[in-house]
CSV table of C-alpha atoms and ligand atoms in Angstrom, one decimal:
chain,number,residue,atom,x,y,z
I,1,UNK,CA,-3.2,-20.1,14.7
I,2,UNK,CA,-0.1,-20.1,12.7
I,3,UNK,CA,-0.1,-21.5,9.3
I,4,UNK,CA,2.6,-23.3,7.8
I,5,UNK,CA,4.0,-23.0,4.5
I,6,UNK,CA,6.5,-25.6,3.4
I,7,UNK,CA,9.4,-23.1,3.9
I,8,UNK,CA,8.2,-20.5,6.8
I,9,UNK,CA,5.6,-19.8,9.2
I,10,UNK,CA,2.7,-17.0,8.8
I,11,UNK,CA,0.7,-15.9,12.1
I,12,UNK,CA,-1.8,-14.0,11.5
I,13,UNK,CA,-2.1,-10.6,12.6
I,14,UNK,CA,-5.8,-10.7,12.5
I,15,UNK,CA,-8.2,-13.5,11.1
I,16,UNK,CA,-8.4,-12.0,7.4
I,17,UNK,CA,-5.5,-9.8,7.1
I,18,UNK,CA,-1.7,-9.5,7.8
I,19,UNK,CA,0.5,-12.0,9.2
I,20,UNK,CA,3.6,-11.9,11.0
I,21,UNK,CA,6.3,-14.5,9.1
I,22,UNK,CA,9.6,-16.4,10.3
I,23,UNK,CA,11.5,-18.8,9.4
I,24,UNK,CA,13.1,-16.5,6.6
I,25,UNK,CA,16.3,-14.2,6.2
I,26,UNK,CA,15.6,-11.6,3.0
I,27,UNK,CA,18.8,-10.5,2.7
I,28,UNK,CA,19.7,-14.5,0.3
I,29,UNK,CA,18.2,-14.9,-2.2
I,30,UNK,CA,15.3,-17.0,-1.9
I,31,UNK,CA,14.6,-20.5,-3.1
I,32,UNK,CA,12.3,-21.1,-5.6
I,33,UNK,CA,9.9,-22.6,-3.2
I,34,UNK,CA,10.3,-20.0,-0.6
I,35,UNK,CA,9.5,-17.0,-3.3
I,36,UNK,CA,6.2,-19.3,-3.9
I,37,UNK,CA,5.5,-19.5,-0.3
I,38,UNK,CA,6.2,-15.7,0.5
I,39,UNK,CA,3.3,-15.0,-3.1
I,40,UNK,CA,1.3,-17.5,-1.9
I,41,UNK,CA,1.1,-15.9,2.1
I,42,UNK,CA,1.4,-12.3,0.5
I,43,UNK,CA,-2.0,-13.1,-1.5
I,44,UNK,CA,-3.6,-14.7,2.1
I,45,UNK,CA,-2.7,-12.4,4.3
I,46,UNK,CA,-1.9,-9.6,1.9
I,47,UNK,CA,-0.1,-7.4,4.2
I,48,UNK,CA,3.5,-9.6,5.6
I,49,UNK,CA,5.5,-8.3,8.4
I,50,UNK,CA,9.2,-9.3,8.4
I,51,UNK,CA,11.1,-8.7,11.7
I,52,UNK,CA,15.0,-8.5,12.3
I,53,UNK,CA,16.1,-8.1,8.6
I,54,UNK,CA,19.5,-6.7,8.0
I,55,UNK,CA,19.0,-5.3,4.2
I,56,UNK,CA,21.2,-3.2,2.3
I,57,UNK,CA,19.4,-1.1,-0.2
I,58,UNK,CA,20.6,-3.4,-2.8
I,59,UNK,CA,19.4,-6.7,-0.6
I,60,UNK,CA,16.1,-4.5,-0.3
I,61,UNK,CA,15.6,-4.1,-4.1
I,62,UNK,CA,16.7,-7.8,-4.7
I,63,UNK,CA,13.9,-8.8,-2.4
I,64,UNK,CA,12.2,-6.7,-4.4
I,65,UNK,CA,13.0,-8.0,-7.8
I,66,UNK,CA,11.7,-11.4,-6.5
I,67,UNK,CA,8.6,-10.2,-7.5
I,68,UNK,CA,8.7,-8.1,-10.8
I,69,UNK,CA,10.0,-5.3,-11.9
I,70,UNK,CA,10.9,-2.1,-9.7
I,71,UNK,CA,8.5,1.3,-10.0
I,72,UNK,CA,10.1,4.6,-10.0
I,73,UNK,CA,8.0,6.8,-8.0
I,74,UNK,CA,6.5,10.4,-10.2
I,75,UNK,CA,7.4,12.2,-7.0
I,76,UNK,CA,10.8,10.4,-6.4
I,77,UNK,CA,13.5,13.2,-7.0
I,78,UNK,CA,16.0,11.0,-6.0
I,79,UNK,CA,17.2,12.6,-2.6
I,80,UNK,CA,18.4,8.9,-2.0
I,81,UNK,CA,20.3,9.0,-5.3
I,82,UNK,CA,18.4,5.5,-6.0
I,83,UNK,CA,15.3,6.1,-8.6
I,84,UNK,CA,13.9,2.6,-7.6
I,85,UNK,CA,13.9,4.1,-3.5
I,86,UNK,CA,11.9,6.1,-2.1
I,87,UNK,CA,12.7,7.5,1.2
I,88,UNK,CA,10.0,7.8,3.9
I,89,UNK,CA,11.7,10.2,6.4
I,90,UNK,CA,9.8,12.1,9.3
I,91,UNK,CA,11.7,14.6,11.4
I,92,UNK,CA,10.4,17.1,14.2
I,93,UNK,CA,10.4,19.5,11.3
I,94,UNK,CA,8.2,17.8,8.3
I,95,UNK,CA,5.1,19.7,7.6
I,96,UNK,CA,3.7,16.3,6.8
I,97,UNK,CA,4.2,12.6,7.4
I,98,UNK,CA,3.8,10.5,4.0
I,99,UNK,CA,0.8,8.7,4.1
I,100,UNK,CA,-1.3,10.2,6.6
I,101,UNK,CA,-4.7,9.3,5.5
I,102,UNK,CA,-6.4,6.1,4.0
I,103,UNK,CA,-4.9,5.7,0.3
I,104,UNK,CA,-3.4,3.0,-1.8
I,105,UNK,CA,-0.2,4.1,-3.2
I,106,UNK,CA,0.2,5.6,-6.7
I,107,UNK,CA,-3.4,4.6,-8.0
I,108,UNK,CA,-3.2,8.0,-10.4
I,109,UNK,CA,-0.8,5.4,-12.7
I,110,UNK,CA,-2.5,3.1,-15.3
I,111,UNK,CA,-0.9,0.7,-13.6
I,112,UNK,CA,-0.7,1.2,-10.0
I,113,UNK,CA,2.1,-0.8,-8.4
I,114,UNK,CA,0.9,-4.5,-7.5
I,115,UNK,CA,3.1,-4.3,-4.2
I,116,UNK,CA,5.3,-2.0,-2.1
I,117,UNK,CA,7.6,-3.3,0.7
I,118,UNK,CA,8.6,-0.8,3.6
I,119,UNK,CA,11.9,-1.3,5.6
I,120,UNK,CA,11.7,0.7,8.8
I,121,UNK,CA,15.4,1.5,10.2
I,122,UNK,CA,14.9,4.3,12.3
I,123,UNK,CA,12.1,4.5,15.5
I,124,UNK,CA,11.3,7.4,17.4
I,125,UNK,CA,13.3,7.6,20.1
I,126,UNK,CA,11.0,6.2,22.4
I,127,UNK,CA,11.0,3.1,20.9
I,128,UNK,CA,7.0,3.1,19.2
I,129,UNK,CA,4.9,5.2,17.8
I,130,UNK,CA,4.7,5.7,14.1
I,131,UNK,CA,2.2,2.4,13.3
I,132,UNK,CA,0.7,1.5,10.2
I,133,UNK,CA,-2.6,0.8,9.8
I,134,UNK,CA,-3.8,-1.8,6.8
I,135,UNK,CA,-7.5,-1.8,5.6
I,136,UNK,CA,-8.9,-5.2,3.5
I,137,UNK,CA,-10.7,-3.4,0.7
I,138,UNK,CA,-11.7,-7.3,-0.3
I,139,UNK,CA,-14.0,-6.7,3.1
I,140,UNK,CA,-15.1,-3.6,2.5
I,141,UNK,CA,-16.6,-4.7,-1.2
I,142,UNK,CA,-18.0,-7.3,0.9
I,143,UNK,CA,-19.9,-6.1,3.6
I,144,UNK,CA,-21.5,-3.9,1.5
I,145,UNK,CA,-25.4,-4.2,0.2
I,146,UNK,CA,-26.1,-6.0,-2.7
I,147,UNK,CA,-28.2,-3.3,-4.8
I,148,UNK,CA,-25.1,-1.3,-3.2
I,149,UNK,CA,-22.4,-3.7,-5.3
I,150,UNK,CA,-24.2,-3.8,-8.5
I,151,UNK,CA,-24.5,0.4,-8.8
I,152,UNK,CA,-21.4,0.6,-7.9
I,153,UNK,CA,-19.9,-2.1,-10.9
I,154,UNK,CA,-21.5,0.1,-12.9
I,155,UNK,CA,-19.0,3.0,-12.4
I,156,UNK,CA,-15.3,4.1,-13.2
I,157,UNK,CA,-13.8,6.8,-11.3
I,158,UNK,CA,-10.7,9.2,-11.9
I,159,UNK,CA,-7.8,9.2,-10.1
I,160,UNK,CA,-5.7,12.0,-10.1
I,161,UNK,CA,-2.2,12.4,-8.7
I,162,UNK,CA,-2.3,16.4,-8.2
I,163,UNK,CA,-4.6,15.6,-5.3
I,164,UNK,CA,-2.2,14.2,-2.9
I,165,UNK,CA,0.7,15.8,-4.7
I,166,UNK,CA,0.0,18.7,-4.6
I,167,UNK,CA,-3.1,19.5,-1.8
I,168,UNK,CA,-1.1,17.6,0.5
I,169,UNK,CA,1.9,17.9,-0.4
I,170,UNK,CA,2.3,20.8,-2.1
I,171,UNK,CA,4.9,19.9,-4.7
I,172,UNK,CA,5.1,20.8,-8.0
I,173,UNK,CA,5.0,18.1,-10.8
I,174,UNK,CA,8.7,18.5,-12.3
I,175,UNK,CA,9.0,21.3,-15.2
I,176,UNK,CA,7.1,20.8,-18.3
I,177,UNK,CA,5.6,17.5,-16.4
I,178,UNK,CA,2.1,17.0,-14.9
I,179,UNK,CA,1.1,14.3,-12.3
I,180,UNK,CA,-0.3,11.3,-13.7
I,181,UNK,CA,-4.2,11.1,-13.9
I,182,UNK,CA,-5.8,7.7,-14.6
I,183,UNK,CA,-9.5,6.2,-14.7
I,184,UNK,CA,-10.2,2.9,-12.9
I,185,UNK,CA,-13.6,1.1,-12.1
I,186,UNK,CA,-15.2,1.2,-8.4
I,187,UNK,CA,-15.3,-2.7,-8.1
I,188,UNK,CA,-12.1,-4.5,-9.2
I,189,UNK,CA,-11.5,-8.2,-9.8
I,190,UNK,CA,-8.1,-9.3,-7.9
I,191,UNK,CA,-5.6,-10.3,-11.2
I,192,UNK,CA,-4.3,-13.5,-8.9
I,193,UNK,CA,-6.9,-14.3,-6.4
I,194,UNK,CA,-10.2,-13.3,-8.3
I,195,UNK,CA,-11.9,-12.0,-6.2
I,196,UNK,CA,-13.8,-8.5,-6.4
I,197,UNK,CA,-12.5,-5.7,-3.8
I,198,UNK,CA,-13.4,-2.2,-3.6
I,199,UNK,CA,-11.1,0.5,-5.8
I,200,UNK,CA,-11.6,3.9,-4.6
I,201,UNK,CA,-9.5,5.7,-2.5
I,202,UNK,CA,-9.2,9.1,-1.0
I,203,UNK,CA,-6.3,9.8,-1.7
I,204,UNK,CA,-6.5,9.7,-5.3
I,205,UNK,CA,-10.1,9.6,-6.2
I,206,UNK,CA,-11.6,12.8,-7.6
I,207,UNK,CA,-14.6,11.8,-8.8
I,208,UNK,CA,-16.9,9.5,-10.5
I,209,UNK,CA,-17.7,9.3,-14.1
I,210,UNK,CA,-21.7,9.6,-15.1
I,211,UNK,CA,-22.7,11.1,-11.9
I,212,UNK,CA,-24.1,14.8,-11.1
I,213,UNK,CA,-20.7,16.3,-8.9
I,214,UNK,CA,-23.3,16.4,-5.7
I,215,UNK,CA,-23.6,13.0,-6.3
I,216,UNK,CA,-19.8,11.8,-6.9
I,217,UNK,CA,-18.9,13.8,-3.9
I,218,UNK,CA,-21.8,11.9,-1.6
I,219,UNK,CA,-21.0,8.5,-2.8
I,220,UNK,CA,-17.4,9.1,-2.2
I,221,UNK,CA,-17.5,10.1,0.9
I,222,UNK,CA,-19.9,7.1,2.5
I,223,UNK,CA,-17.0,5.0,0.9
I,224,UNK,CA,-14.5,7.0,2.3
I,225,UNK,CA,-16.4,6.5,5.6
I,226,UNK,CA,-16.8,3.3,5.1
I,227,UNK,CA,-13.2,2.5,5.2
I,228,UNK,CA,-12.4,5.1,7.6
I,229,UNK,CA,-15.1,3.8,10.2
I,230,UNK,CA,-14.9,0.0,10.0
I,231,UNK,CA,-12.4,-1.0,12.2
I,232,UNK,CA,-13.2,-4.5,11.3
I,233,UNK,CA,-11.6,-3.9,7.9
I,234,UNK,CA,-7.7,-3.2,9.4
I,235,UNK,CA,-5.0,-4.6,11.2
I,236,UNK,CA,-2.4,-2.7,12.4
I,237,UNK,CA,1.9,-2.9,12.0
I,238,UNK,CA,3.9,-2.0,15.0
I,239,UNK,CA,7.4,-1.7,13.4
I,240,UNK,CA,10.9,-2.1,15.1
I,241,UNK,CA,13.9,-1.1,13.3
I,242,UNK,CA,14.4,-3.5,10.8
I,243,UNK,CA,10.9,-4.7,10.4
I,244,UNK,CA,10.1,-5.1,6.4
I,245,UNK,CA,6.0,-5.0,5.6
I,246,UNK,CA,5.3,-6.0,2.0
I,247,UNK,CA,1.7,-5.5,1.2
I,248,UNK,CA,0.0,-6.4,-1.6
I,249,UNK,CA,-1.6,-2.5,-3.0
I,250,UNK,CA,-4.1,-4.3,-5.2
I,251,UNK,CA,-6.2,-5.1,-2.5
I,252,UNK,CA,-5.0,-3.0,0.6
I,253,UNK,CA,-5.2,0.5,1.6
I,254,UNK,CA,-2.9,1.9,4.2
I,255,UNK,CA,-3.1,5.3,6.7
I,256,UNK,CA,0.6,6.2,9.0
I,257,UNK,CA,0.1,7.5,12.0
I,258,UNK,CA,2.0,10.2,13.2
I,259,UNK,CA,1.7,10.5,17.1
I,260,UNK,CA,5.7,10.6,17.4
I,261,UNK,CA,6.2,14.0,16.7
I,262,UNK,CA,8.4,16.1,17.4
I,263,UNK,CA,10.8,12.5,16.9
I,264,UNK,CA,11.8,11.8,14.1
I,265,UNK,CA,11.5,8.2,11.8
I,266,UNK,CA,13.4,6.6,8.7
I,267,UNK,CA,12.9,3.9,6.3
I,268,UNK,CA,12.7,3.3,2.6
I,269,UNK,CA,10.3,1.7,0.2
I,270,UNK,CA,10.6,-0.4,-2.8
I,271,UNK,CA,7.1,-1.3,-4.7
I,272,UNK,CA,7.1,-3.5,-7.7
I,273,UNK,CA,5.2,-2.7,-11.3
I,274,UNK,CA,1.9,-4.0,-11.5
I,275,UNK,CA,1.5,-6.0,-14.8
I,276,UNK,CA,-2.1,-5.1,-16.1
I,277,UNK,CA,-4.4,-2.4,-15.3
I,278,UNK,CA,-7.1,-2.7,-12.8
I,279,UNK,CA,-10.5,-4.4,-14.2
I,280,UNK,CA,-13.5,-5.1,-13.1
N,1,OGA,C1,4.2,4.4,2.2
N,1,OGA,C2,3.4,4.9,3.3
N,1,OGA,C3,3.2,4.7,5.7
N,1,OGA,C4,4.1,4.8,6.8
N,1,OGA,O1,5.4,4.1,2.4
N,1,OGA,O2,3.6,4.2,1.1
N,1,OGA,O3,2.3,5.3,3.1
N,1,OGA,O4,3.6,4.4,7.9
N,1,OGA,N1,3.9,4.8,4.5
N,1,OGA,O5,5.2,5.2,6.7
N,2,MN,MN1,1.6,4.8,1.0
């Protein structure tokens, strides 16, 4: 069941989202028509897993720039002296793995990024372990009721980066800073593909506007369940070192799984700006 595009091959991971591609080498600059096949399979498939890329950071953020313009992360201090990398580094010592829980990334900005791609360059030893799992929140608007869908296009919800960044996390926003905090609606209409996905996410979403606190917290947490308990909704990335995944964060929501410990796993991220805000 692969699908050709004119300049490289897609197979899918499952039948609505992520794909494996070949046929491509990231670390050239692409073509003009293989940049419009990778945006084209990227807004299929959303999530694309690239195998056996040799990058350099700057081939990394080239990729990167293929796309738009590079995000600096509110938590990036720079340990990788590169504002536009962030490192994703789990060692037998981390008190946390990044990521460990459904969430899209960095949805407490205005603009949330519109993509982030992941390079993986260092496994646990033994070679797996450390998957990602990718949920299709296109799917999850979908399957729900429709007197479900209409409430819910009614409502905007906040989304507030101390949650993560500081319940999980437990770090600081930088002196004199705070974390971003942003309202976006429930039901969001895809800016390229136009279609309406579901926008909430746990970890960001506080609340919802308009509703008694009893009944923000309920209604976020039978969407939260929703996602969480619908297998149907995810495929899942076994990486390899050197495996790129570059998923569209519009319309995705991703959860790591950390069953590797005490080994330890490296790779960096890119994500690229997102050029509106989210709209229903
Ligand atoms: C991320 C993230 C998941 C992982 O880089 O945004 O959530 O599996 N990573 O490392
Ligand atoms: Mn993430």
């Amino acid at each position: 069941m692969t699908t050709t595009y004119e300049t490289l091959d897609a197979k899918p991971l499952t039948p609505h989202i992520g794909a494996e591609i070949s046929g491509i080498d990231l670390s050239s600059p692409l073509s003009n028509a293989q940049a419009r096949d990778v945006r084209q399979a990227w807004l299929d498939h959303m999530v694309l897993v690239f195998r056996d890329q040799t990058l350099t950071r700057e081939d990394h953020k080239n990729f990167g720039r293929q796309f738009g313009r590079l995000h600096i992360h509110p938590l990036n201090h720079s340990r990788s002296g590169d504002e536009e990398i962030l490192m994703v580094k789990t060692t037998a010592n981390s008190p946390y793995t990044a990521g460990n829980g459904w969430h899209t990334d960095v949805t407490c900005e205005a603009i949330p990024p519109m993509g982030s791609m992941l390079y993986i360059t260092e496994m646990p030893e033994a070679g797996c372990g450390g998957d990602t799992l990718f949920a299709d929140m296109y799917l999850a608007y979908d399957l729900l009721s429709d007197p479900m869908k209409a409430f819910l296009e009614t409502l905007t919800t906040v989304h507030d980066g101390a949650l993560p960044y500081i319940g999980n996390y437990n770090v600081a926003a930088p002196e004199g800073q705070s974390y971003p905090k942003n309202e976006h609606p429930v039901v969001v209409t895809h800016p390229e593909t136009g279609r309406k996905l579901l926008y909430v996410n746990s970890g960001f979403t506080t609340r919802i506007k308009g509703l008694a606190p009893a009944e923000s917290r309920a209604l976020l947490a039978m969407l939260f369940r929703h996602i969480a308990e619908t297998p149907r909704l995810t495929c899942r990335v076994p990486w390899a070192e050197n495996t790129l995944t570059f998923w569209d964060n519009r319309c995705t929501q991703h959860h790591a799984v950390w069953d590797y410990q005490p080994q330890s796993r490296y790779g960096e991220r890119v994500s690229i700006l997102g050029d509106e805000r989210p709209v229903s």
